[in-house]
Coordinates of C-alpha atoms in Angstrom, one line a residue:
M790 CA 160.5 80.8 80.3
T791 CA 164.0 79.9 79.1
A792 CA 162.9 76.7 77.4
I793 CA 162.0 78.5 74.2
K794 CA 164.8 80.2 72.2
Q795 CA 164.1 83.9 71.8
K796 CA 163.5 85.2 68.3
P797 CA 165.7 88.2 67.3
G798 CA 163.8 91.4 67.9
L799 CA 161.3 89.9 70.4
Y800 CA 162.8 91.9 73.3
N801 CA 162.4 95.2 71.5
I802 CA 158.7 94.8 70.7
V803 CA 157.9 93.5 74.2
V804 CA 159.7 96.4 76.0
T805 CA 158.2 99.0 73.6
H806 CA 154.7 97.9 74.7
Y807 CA 155.6 98.1 78.4
V808 CA 157.0 101.6 78.1
L809 CA 154.1 103.0 76.1
A810 CA 151.6 101.3 78.5
A811 CA 153.4 103.0 81.4
C812 CA 153.2 106.4 79.6
C813 CA 149.5 105.8 78.9
F814 CA 148.9 105.0 82.6
L815 CA 150.4 108.4 83.5
I816 CA 148.3 110.1 80.9
L817 CA 145.2 108.2 82.1
S818 CA 145.8 109.4 85.7
V819 CA 146.2 113.0 84.6
M820 CA 143.0 112.8 82.5
M821 CA 141.1 111.3 85.4
L822 CA 142.3 114.2 87.6
L823 CA 141.1 116.7 85.0
S824 CA 137.7 115.0 84.7
V825 CA 136.7 114.9 88.4
K826 CA 133.3 116.4 87.9
A827 CA 132.5 114.0 85.1
F828 CA 132.8 111.1 87.5
T829 CA 129.8 112.4 89.4
G830 CA 127.5 112.1 86.4
H831 CA 126.6 109.6 83.7
Y832 CA 129.1 107.1 82.4
F833 CA 128.3 108.2 78.8
H834 CA 130.0 111.5 79.4
P835 CA 132.7 112.2 76.6
H836 CA 135.5 112.4 79.2
I837 CA 134.4 109.2 80.8
L838 CA 134.3 107.5 77.4
A839 CA 137.8 108.8 76.7
V840 CA 139.2 107.7 80.1
T841 CA 137.6 104.3 79.9
H842 CA 139.0 103.6 76.5
L843 CA 142.4 104.8 77.4
A844 CA 142.3 102.5 80.5
A845 CA 141.1 99.5 78.3
L846 CA 143.3 100.1 75.3
G847 CA 146.3 102.1 76.2
W848 CA 146.8 100.7 79.6
G849 CA 145.3 97.2 80.0
T850 CA 145.3 95.9 76.4
M851 CA 148.6 97.5 75.4
I852 CA 150.5 95.8 78.2
I853 CA 148.7 92.5 77.7
L854 CA 149.6 92.6 74.0
G855 CA 153.3 93.3 74.8
A856 CA 153.5 90.6 77.5
S857 CA 151.7 88.2 75.3
Y858 CA 154.4 88.2 72.7
Q859 CA 156.8 87.0 75.4
L860 CA 154.5 84.8 77.5
I861 CA 152.1 83.1 75.0
P862 CA 155.1 81.3 73.3
V863 CA 156.0 80.1 76.8
V864 CA 152.4 79.0 77.6
L865 CA 152.0 77.3 74.2
E866 CA 155.6 76.0 74.2
T867 CA 156.5 77.3 70.8
N868 CA 158.1 80.4 69.2
L869 CA 156.1 83.5 68.2
Y870 CA 155.1 83.3 64.6
S871 CA 156.2 86.7 63.4
I872 CA 157.9 89.7 64.9
K873 CA 157.1 91.8 61.8
L874 CA 153.3 91.1 62.3
A875 CA 153.7 92.3 65.9
W876 CA 155.4 95.5 64.9
L877 CA 152.7 96.1 62.2
S878 CA 150.0 95.6 64.7
F879 CA 151.7 98.1 67.1
V880 CA 152.1 100.7 64.3
L881 CA 148.4 100.5 63.6
F882 CA 147.3 100.3 67.2
V883 CA 149.0 103.5 68.5
P884 CA 147.5 106.1 66.1
G885 CA 144.2 104.3 66.2
M886 CA 144.1 104.4 70.0
A887 CA 145.3 108.0 70.2
G888 CA 142.8 109.2 67.5
L889 CA 139.9 107.4 69.1
I890 CA 140.6 108.7 72.6
Y891 CA 141.0 112.3 71.4
S892 CA 137.8 112.0 69.4
F893 CA 135.9 110.9 72.5
W894 CA 137.5 113.6 74.7
V895 CA 136.4 116.4 72.4
F896 CA 133.5 114.2 71.2
V897 CA 133.6 114.9 67.5
P898 CA 132.0 111.8 65.8
G899 CA 133.0 111.5 62.1
I900 CA 135.7 110.5 59.8
H901 CA 138.6 110.8 62.3
M902 CA 136.9 108.7 64.9
Q903 CA 135.9 106.2 62.3
C904 CA 139.4 105.9 60.8
S905 CA 140.9 105.5 64.2
A906 CA 138.5 102.7 65.0
I907 CA 139.3 100.9 61.8
L908 CA 143.0 101.1 62.5
L909 CA 142.4 99.6 65.9
L910 CA 140.4 96.7 64.4
L911 CA 143.1 96.0 61.8
S912 CA 145.7 96.0 64.6
I913 CA 143.8 93.5 66.7
V914 CA 143.1 91.2 63.8
L915 CA 146.8 91.1 63.0
F916 CA 147.6 90.3 66.7
T917 CA 145.0 87.5 66.7
V918 CA 146.4 86.0 63.5
N919 CA 149.9 86.1 65.0
V920 CA 148.6 84.2 68.1
F921 CA 146.7 81.6 66.1
L922 CA 149.7 81.0 63.8
T923 CA 151.9 80.7 66.9
G924 CA 149.8 78.0 68.3
R925 CA 149.1 76.2 65.0
K926 CA 152.2 73.9 65.2
K927 CA 151.4 72.8 68.8
Q928 CA 150.3 69.2 68.7
Q929 CA 148.6 68.8 72.1
Q930 CA 145.9 71.4 72.9
T931 CA 145.8 72.6 76.5
I932 CA 143.1 74.4 78.4
Q933 CA 145.3 77.5 78.6
E934 CA 145.3 77.5 74.8
D935 CA 141.5 77.5 74.8
F936 CA 141.4 80.5 77.2
I937 CA 143.9 82.5 75.1
F938 CA 142.3 81.7 71.7
S939 CA 138.8 82.5 73.0
A940 CA 140.1 85.7 74.5
C941 CA 141.6 86.8 71.2
I942 CA 138.3 86.0 69.3
C943 CA 136.4 88.0 71.9
L944 CA 138.8 90.9 71.5
C945 CA 138.2 91.0 67.8
L946 CA 134.5 90.9 68.3
T947 CA 134.7 93.6 71.0
V948 CA 136.6 96.0 68.7
A949 CA 134.4 95.1 65.7
L950 CA 131.3 96.0 67.7
G951 CA 133.1 99.2 68.9
V952 CA 133.8 100.1 65.3
A953 CA 130.1 99.6 64.5
L954 CA 129.1 101.8 67.5
V955 CA 131.4 104.6 66.3
F956 CA 129.8 104.5 62.8
N957 CA 126.4 104.4 64.5
F958 CA 127.0 107.9 65.8
T959 CA 126.5 109.3 62.3
L960 CA 124.9 106.5 60.2
Q961 CA 122.4 105.0 62.7
L962 CA 123.2 101.4 62.0
F963 CA 121.4 100.0 65.0
P964 CA 117.6 100.3 65.6
Q965 CA 118.2 100.1 69.4
D966 CA 119.6 102.7 71.7
Q967 CA 123.4 103.1 71.7
L968 CA 123.5 102.2 75.5
H969 CA 121.9 98.8 74.7
F970 CA 125.0 97.8 72.6
L971 CA 127.4 99.6 74.9
R972 CA 126.6 97.1 77.6
I973 CA 127.3 94.2 75.3
H974 CA 130.5 95.8 74.1
A975 CA 131.8 96.4 77.7
H976 CA 131.2 92.9 78.9
M977 CA 132.5 91.2 75.8
G978 CA 135.7 93.2 76.5
L979 CA 135.9 92.7 80.3
V980 CA 134.9 89.1 80.5
G981 CA 135.7 87.8 77.0
W982 CA 139.0 89.5 76.5
F983 CA 140.5 90.5 79.9
L984 CA 139.2 87.7 82.1
L985 CA 139.8 84.8 79.7
M986 CA 143.2 86.0 78.7
L987 CA 144.4 86.7 82.3
I988 CA 143.1 83.3 83.5
G989 CA 144.8 81.6 80.5
V990 CA 148.2 83.1 81.0
S991 CA 148.2 83.3 84.8
S992 CA 147.2 79.6 85.2
R993 CA 150.6 78.8 83.8
L994 CA 152.6 81.7 85.4
V995 CA 151.2 81.6 88.9
P996 CA 152.4 78.0 89.5
M997 CA 155.7 78.9 88.0
F998 CA 156.3 82.0 90.1
L999 CA 155.1 80.2 93.3
V1000 CA 157.1 77.0 92.4
S1001 CA 153.9 75.1 92.9
S1002 CA 153.6 71.3 92.5
Y1003 CA 149.9 71.5 91.7
Q1004 CA 149.4 70.5 88.0
E1005 CA 145.7 69.5 87.8
T1006 CA 143.7 71.3 85.1
R1007 CA 140.2 70.0 85.8
L1008 CA 139.2 73.1 87.7
L1009 CA 140.5 75.3 84.8
T1010 CA 138.4 73.2 82.4
W1011 CA 135.3 73.8 84.5
S1012 CA 136.1 77.4 84.8
Y1013 CA 136.5 77.8 81.0
Y1014 CA 133.2 76.2 80.0
L1015 CA 131.2 77.9 82.8
I1016 CA 132.5 81.4 82.1
V1017 CA 132.3 81.1 78.3
G1018 CA 128.9 79.5 78.5
A1019 CA 127.6 82.3 80.8
L1020 CA 129.1 85.0 78.6
L1021 CA 127.6 83.6 75.3
C1022 CA 124.1 83.3 76.9
F1023 CA 124.4 86.8 78.3
L1024 CA 125.4 88.3 75.0
V1025 CA 122.5 86.6 73.2
D1026 CA 120.0 87.5 76.0
A1027 CA 121.3 91.1 76.2
Y1028 CA 120.9 91.6 72.5
F1029 CA 117.3 90.4 72.3
S1030 CA 116.0 91.3 75.8
G1031 CA 118.4 93.6 77.6
L1032 CA 118.8 93.0 81.3
S1033 CA 116.3 90.6 82.7
N1034 CA 115.8 88.2 85.7
R1035 CA 117.6 85.5 83.6
N1036 CA 120.8 87.5 84.3
Y1037 CA 120.8 86.3 87.9
L1038 CA 121.1 82.7 86.7
L1039 CA 123.8 83.6 84.2
L1040 CA 125.7 85.5 86.9
L1041 CA 125.5 82.4 89.1
V1042 CA 127.0 80.2 86.3
G1043 CA 129.7 82.7 85.5
G1044 CA 130.5 83.1 89.2
A1045 CA 130.8 79.3 89.6
G1046 CA 133.4 79.4 86.8
L1047 CA 135.3 82.2 88.5
S1048 CA 135.1 80.3 91.8
C1049 CA 136.8 77.3 90.1
Y1050 CA 139.6 79.5 89.0
F1051 CA 140.0 80.9 92.6
I1052 CA 140.1 77.4 94.0
F1053 CA 142.8 76.6 91.4
L1054 CA 144.8 79.6 92.7
Y1055 CA 144.2 78.5 96.3
K1056 CA 145.5 75.0 95.6
C1057 CA 148.6 76.5 93.9
L1058 CA 149.2 78.6 97.0
R1059 CA 148.7 75.5 99.3
S1060 CA 151.2 73.4 97.4
R1061 CA 153.8 76.1 96.8
L1062 CA 157.5 75.3 97.6
R1063 CA 158.3 79.0 97.8
K1064 CA 156.6 79.9 101.1
Q1065 CA 157.2 83.6 101.1
I1066 CA 154.9 85.6 98.8
D1067 CA 156.6 88.7 97.5
L1068 CA 154.9 92.1 97.1
P1069 CA 154.2 91.8 93.3
M1070 CA 152.4 88.5 93.8
L1071 CA 150.5 89.8 96.9
I1072 CA 149.3 92.8 94.9
S1073 CA 148.1 90.4 92.2
F1074 CA 146.2 88.2 94.6
L1075 CA 144.6 91.3 96.2
S1076 CA 143.3 92.4 92.8
F1077 CA 141.3 89.2 92.6
I1078 CA 139.6 90.1 95.9
I1079 CA 138.5 93.3 94.3
L1080 CA 137.2 91.4 91.3
K1081 CA 135.1 89.4 93.7
I1082 CA 133.7 92.6 95.2
A1083 CA 132.9 93.9 91.7
V1084 CA 131.1 90.7 90.8
L1085 CA 129.0 90.8 94.0
M1086 CA 127.8 94.3 92.9
V1087 CA 126.2 92.9 89.7
P1088 CA 123.0 91.6 91.4
F1089 CA 122.3 95.1 92.7
I1090 CA 122.9 96.6 89.3
I1091 CA 120.4 94.1 87.8
Y1092 CA 117.9 94.7 90.6
F1093 CA 118.0 98.5 90.4
H1094 CA 117.9 98.4 86.6
L1095 CA 114.8 96.2 86.5
K1096 CA 113.2 98.6 89.1
H1097 CA 114.2 101.6 87.0
N1098 CA 115.9 103.0 90.1
P1099 CA 118.4 105.8 89.5
A1100 CA 120.8 104.1 91.9
T1101 CA 121.7 101.9 88.8
L1102 CA 123.8 104.7 87.5
R1103 CA 126.0 105.0 90.6
F1104 CA 126.4 101.2 91.0
S1105 CA 127.3 100.9 87.3
M1106 CA 129.9 103.6 87.7
A1107 CA 131.3 101.9 90.8
Y1108 CA 131.3 98.5 89.0
G1109 CA 133.3 99.9 86.1
Q1110 CA 135.8 101.5 88.3
L1111 CA 136.3 98.3 90.4
M1112 CA 136.8 96.3 87.2
F1113 CA 139.3 98.6 85.5
M1114 CA 141.0 100.4 88.4
G1115 CA 140.4 97.9 91.2
W1116 CA 141.1 94.6 89.4
I1117 CA 143.0 95.1 86.1
T1118 CA 145.2 97.9 87.3
P1119 CA 146.7 96.4 90.4
L1120 CA 147.1 93.1 88.6
I1121 CA 149.2 94.9 86.1
L1122 CA 151.0 96.9 88.7
G1123 CA 152.0 93.7 90.5
Q1124 CA 152.7 91.4 87.5
T1125 CA 154.8 94.0 85.7
F1126 CA 157.5 93.5 88.3
K1127 CA 157.3 89.7 87.9
T1128 CA 157.4 89.5 84.1
L1129 CA 159.4 92.6 83.0
P1130 CA 162.4 92.0 85.3
F1131 CA 162.5 88.4 84.1
I1132 CA 162.4 89.5 80.4
V1133 CA 165.2 92.0 81.0
W1134 CA 167.1 89.5 83.0
L1135 CA 167.0 86.9 80.2
R1136 CA 168.5 89.5 77.8
H1137 CA 171.3 90.5 80.1
Y1138 CA 172.2 87.3 82.0
E1139 CA 170.9 84.2 80.3
H1140 CA 174.2 83.7 78.5
L1141 CA 176.1 84.2 81.8
T1142 CA 174.3 81.6 83.8
G1143 CA 176.7 79.1 85.2
K1144 CA 179.7 81.2 84.5
F1145 CA 179.2 84.3 86.8
R1146 CA 177.3 85.3 89.9
T1147 CA 174.5 87.5 88.6
P1148 CA 171.6 89.5 90.1
M1149 CA 168.2 87.9 90.5
P1150 CA 165.3 89.3 88.5
S1151 CA 163.9 90.8 91.7
D1152 CA 167.1 92.8 92.0
L1153 CA 166.4 94.7 88.8
F1154 CA 163.6 97.0 90.1
A1155 CA 163.6 99.4 93.1
G1156 CA 161.7 97.7 96.0
H1157 CA 161.2 101.0 97.8
L1158 CA 159.5 102.5 94.7
L1159 CA 157.2 99.5 94.5
K1160 CA 156.2 99.9 98.2
A1161 CA 155.6 103.6 97.7
Q1162 CA 153.6 102.9 94.5
T1163 CA 151.5 100.3 96.4
I1164 CA 150.7 102.8 99.2
A1165 CA 149.8 105.5 96.8
F1166 CA 147.5 103.2 94.9
G1167 CA 145.9 102.1 98.2
I1168 CA 145.1 105.7 98.9
F1169 CA 143.6 106.1 95.5
C1170 CA 141.3 103.1 96.1
L1171 CA 140.2 104.3 99.5
T1172 CA 139.4 107.8 98.3
F1173 CA 138.6 108.0 94.6
M1174 CA 136.0 105.2 94.4
P1175 CA 134.1 106.1 97.6
G1176 CA 134.3 109.8 96.5
C1177 CA 132.6 108.9 93.1
Y1178 CA 129.9 106.9 94.8
F1179 CA 129.0 109.5 97.3
M1180 CA 129.8 112.4 94.8
F1181 CA 132.2 114.0 97.3
I1182 CA 134.6 116.1 95.1
P1183 CA 137.5 116.6 97.6
L1184 CA 137.8 112.8 98.0
I1185 CA 137.8 112.3 94.2
Y1186 CA 140.6 115.0 93.8
T1187 CA 142.6 113.3 96.6
G1188 CA 142.3 109.9 94.8
G1189 CA 143.2 111.4 91.4
A1190 CA 146.3 113.0 92.9
A1191 CA 147.3 109.7 94.5
L1192 CA 146.8 107.9 91.1
V1193 CA 149.1 110.4 89.4
I1194 CA 151.8 109.7 92.0
T1195 CA 151.2 105.9 91.5
A1196 CA 151.7 106.3 87.8
L1197 CA 154.9 108.4 88.2
L1198 CA 156.4 105.8 90.5
Y1199 CA 155.4 103.0 88.2
L1200 CA 156.9 104.7 85.2
A1201 CA 160.1 105.4 87.1
N1202 CA 160.4 101.8 88.2
V1203 CA 159.8 100.5 84.7
G1204 CA 162.5 102.8 83.5
I1205 CA 164.9 101.4 86.1
V1206 CA 164.3 97.9 84.9
I1207 CA 164.5 98.6 81.2
F1208 CA 167.7 100.7 81.5
H1209 CA 169.4 98.2 83.7
K1210 CA 173.1 97.7 82.9
T1211 CA 174.7 94.2 83.0
R1212 CA 176.7 93.6 86.1
T1213 CA 178.3 90.4 87.6
Y1214 CA 179.7 89.6 91.0
G1215 CA 182.7 87.5 89.9
Q1216 CA 183.1 84.0 88.4
L1217 CA 181.5 80.9 89.9

C-alpha cells in the first residue's frame, strides 16, 4: 500500500466515508430494532425497504466507496484521478441517500423520493468516472481491474433501475409488476456490485494481509467469466420470463464461479507465510461461509416460487438477511480493522519508518472492543435471523438489541483508530 504516493486530501475523504458508514450502521441497527414486527411480514413493507436501502447504501456502499479511494489505486497501481470528484460524489450521495431512506420509511412516493434517487445516480456516475479515469493510464490490464470496472458498471445500472422504479410509483413506466423488476434490481446490486467489487479488491488484499506467495490468477479469471456470464443470463431471463427452471442451471454456473474464488482463497491460506490468522481476517473468512449458506438457499426459493408456495416469502427474507447482515456486514466488520488502521498508520508513521520504533497498525484499535463486537454480532446472527424465519418476536428483539451493541462497539473502535495520536518508542 505504500508504493503509491498519497494525493493530498485523500486521507480526509477516505476517513469521512468510514465515519459516516459507522454512523449509518448504528442508525440501521436502531431502525431494525424499531421495525421488529415488519420483519415477520412481506419484504416490500416500507420499513423493510428503508432498512434494506440503508444497509445497501449507507452501510455497505458507503464504506466500499471510501475504501475504494484508498485501495483501488493500490490494486491498479496508480494514483486516484481526482479528490475533487470524490468529494462531489460524496456531497451528492449523502442527501440522496438520506432523502430516499426517509421517503421509504414514511412511504411518500413523489418529488422528494425522485430527487433523492437522481442525486444518488449522479453521485454513483461520478464515482464510476473517477475509477475509470484512475485506471485509464494503466498499461497492463489485470483480472482485478475487470472485476472492479464491471462492478462499477453494475452499480450504475442498479441505481439507474432503482431511479426508474422510484418514478414507476407515480408514472407507471413498467407494464410488469414492481416486484418483477425489484428482483432484477436486488441481484444486480448484490452480485454485480457487491460480489464483483469485493472479489476484485480482496483478491489483491487477502494475499497481501496473509503474506501469501500464491500469485496465480487463472482461478480468478474463471471466477469472473462464470459469475458475470451467469449474472447476465439471469438478468435477461428474469426480465422476459421471471424465475424459471433455467435459473437452476444459472445458479450452478454462478456457483462454480464462486467456488473458483473460494479455491483461490484456500490456496492463499495454504501458501501463507504468516501462519497465525488474526481476528479481523477470521471474521472475514467466516462471512464467506455465510455467503455459501445464502447461495444454498436459492434453489429452495426457486422451487417454492415455481410451486407458488407461500414459503417463498420466508426463504426470500432469510436470503436477504444472510446476504446483507450475514455476509456483507461481518466482512466489513472484519476488514475495517485491517484497512482503516493501515490507512491511519500511513498518515502518522510512514515518514517515521526507519527512524523511530512505532506501533503496528494492529495496535491502533482496541482488541477487547473487537472481541466484544464479534460476540455481540454472533448473538445477533443466532437470534435475529432464526427469529425472523420462525416469526418469534422475543428472539428478533434480542437480536436487534445485540446489533445495536455491535454498532456502538464498532463506532467506538473506529473513533479510537481515527483519533489516534502519533507516538514513538525511541529512535532505532
